[in-house]
CSV table of C-alpha atoms and ligand atoms in Angstrom, one decimal:
chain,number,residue,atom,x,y,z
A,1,UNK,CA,0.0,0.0,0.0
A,2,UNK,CA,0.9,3.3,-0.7
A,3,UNK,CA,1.7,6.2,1.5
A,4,UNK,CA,0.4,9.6,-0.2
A,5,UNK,CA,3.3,11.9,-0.8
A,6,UNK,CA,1.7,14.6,1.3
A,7,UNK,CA,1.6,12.4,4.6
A,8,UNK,CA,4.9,10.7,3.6
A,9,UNK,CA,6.7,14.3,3.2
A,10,UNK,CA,4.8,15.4,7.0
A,11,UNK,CA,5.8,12.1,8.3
A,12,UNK,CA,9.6,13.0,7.5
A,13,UNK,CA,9.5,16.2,8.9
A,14,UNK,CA,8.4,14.3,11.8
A,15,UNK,CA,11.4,12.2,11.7
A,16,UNK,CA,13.6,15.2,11.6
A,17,UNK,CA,11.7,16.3,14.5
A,18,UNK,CA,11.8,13.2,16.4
A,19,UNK,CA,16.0,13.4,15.9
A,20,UNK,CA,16.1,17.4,16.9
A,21,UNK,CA,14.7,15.7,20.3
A,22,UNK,CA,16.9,13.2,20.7
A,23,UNK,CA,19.9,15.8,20.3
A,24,UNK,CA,18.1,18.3,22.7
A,25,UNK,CA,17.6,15.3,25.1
A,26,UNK,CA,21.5,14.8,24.8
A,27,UNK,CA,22.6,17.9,25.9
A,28,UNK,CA,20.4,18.1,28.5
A,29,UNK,CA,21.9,15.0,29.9
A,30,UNK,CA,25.1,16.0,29.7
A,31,UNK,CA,24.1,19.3,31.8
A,32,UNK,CA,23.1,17.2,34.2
A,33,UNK,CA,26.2,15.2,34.0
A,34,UNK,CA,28.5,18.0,34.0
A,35,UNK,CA,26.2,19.1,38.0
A,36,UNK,CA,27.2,15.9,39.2
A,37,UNK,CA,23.5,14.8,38.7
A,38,UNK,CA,24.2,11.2,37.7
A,39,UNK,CA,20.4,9.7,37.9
A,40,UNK,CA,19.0,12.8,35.8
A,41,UNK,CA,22.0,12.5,33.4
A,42,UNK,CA,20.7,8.7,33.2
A,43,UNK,CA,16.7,10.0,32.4
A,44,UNK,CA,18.2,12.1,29.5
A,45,UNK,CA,20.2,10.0,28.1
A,46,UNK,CA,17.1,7.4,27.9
A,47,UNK,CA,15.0,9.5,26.3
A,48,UNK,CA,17.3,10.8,23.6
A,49,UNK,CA,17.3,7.0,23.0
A,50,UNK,CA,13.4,6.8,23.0
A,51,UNK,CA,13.6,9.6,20.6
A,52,UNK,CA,16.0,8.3,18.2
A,53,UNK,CA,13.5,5.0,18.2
A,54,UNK,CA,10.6,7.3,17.6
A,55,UNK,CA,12.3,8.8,14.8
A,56,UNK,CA,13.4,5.5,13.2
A,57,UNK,CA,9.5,4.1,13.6
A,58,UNK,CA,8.3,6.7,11.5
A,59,UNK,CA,11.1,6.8,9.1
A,60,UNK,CA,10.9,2.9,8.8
A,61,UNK,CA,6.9,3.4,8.4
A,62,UNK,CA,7.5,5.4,5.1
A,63,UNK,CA,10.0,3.3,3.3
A,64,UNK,CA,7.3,0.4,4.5
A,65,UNK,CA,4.7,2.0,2.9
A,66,UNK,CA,6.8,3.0,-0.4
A,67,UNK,CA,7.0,6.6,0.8
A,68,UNK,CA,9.9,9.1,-0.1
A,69,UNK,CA,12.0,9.2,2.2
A,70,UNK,CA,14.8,12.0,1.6
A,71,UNK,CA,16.2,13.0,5.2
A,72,UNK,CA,16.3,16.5,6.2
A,73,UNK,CA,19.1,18.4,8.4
A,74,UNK,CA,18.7,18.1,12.1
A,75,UNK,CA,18.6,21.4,13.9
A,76,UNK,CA,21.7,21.7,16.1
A,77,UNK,CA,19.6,21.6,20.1
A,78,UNK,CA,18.6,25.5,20.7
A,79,UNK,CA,18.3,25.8,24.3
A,80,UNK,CA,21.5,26.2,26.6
A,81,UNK,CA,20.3,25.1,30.2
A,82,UNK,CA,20.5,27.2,32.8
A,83,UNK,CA,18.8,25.0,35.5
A,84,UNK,CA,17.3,21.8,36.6
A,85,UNK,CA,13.9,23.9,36.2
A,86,UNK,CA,14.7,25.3,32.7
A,87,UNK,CA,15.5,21.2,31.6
A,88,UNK,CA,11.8,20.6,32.8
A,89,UNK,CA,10.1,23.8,31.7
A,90,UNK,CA,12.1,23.3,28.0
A,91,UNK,CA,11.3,19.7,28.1
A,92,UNK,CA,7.4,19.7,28.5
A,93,UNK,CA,7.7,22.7,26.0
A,94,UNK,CA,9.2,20.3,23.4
A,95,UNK,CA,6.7,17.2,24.3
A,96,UNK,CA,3.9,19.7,24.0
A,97,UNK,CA,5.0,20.6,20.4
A,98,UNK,CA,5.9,17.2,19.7
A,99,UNK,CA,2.4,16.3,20.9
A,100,UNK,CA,0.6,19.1,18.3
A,101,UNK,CA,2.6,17.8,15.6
A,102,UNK,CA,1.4,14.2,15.7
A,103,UNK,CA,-1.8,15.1,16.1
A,104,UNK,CA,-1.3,17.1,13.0
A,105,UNK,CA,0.0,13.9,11.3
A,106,UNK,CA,-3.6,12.1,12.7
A,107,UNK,CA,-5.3,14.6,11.1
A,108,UNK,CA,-4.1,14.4,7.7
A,109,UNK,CA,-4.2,10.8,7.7
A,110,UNK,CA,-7.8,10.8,8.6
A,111,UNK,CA,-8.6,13.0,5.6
A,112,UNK,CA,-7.0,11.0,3.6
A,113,UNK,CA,-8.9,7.7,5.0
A,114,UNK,CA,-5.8,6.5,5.5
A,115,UNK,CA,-6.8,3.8,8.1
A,116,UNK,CA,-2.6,2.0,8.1
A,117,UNK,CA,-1.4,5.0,8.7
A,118,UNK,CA,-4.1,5.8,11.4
A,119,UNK,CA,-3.2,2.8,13.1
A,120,UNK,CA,0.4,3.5,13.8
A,121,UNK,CA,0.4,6.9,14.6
A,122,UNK,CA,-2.2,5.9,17.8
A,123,UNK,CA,0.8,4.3,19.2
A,124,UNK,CA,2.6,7.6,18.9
A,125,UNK,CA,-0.7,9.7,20.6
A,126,UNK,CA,-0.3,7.2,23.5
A,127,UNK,CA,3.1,7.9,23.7
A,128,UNK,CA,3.1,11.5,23.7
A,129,UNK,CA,0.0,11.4,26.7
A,130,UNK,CA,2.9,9.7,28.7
A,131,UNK,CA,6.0,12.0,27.5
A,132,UNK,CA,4.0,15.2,28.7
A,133,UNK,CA,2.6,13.5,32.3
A,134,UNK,CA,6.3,12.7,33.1
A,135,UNK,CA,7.7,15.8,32.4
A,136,UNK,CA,5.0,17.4,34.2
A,137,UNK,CA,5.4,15.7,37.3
A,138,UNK,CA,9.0,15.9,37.5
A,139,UNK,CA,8.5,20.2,36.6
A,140,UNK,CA,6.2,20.5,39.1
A,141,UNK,CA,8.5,18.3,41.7
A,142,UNK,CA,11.7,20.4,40.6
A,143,UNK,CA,9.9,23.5,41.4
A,144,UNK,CA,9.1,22.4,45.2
A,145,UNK,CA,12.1,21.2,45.8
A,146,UNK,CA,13.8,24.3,45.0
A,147,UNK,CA,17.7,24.8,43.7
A,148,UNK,CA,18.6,24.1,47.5
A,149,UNK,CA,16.6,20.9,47.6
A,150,UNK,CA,17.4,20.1,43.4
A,151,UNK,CA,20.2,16.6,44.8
A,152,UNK,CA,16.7,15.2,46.2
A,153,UNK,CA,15.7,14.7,42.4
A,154,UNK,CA,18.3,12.1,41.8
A,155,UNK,CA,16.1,9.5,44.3
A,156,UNK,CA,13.0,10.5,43.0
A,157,UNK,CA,14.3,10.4,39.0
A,158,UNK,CA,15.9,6.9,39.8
A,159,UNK,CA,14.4,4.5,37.3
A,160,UNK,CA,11.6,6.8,36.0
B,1,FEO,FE1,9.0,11.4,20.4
B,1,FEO,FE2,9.0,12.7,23.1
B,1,FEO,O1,8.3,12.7,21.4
């Protein structure tokens, strides 16, 4: 079956995406690294990984699907942290976009009754509905704890 070439060019934008994550996720981690902040560094560094998967899912969907898939340049990560807050803060900003971009993706595949493609981008929504809860929680966490109080993260972060 066929990918249409309007969903299969959105769909590598989203891969792009997906990657510009992953290397956001990555210097995040090694902010964290560099404060001593072992666990945290750990949290990052697993979800650039989850990121990198998500943007080989969708890339592997399209050559599936007999898409084009030409890759596009990933954006170099835009946001130097300041603080354990501003990783949170940036972070749920990112899984918020991340979140209006797949739904974009739903929508176009629903007008184009494209019921396959449908299909695997749920797994995505479900994905993103978790992405945005944890970073949530750990913002809202990070902001009672306070930059006196931030070395009580690494229990709480341990295996999240
Ligand atoms: Fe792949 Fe966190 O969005």
């Amino acid at each position: 079956m066929m990918i249409k070439p309007e969903l299969a060019k959105k769909m590598i934008e989203q891969v792009r995406n997906e990657f510009a994550a992953s290397l956001q996720y990555l210097a995040t981690a090694i902010y964290f690294e560099q404060e001593s902040m072992d666990n945290t560094a750990t949290f990052f560094y697993a979800q650039a990984a989850e990121e990198n998967e998500h943007g080989m899912k969708l890339l592997r969907y399209v050559v599936e699907t007999g898409g084009t898939a030409e890759l596009l340049a990933i954006p170099a990560p835009v946001a130097k942290i300041k603080s354990a807050e501003d990783a949170f803060q940036t972070s749920l900003k990112w899984e918020l976009e991340v979140t209006g971009q797949i739904n974009a993706l739903m929508d176009m595949a629903k007008q184009q009754n494209d019921y396959l493609a449908e299909n695997f981008l749920k797994w995505f929504v479900d994905e993103q509905l978790e992405e945005v809860t944890t970073m949530e929680k750990f913002l809202n966490l990070v902001r009672k704890m306070g930059d006196k109080n931030i070395y009580m993260l690494e229990q709480l972060i341990k295996g999240a």
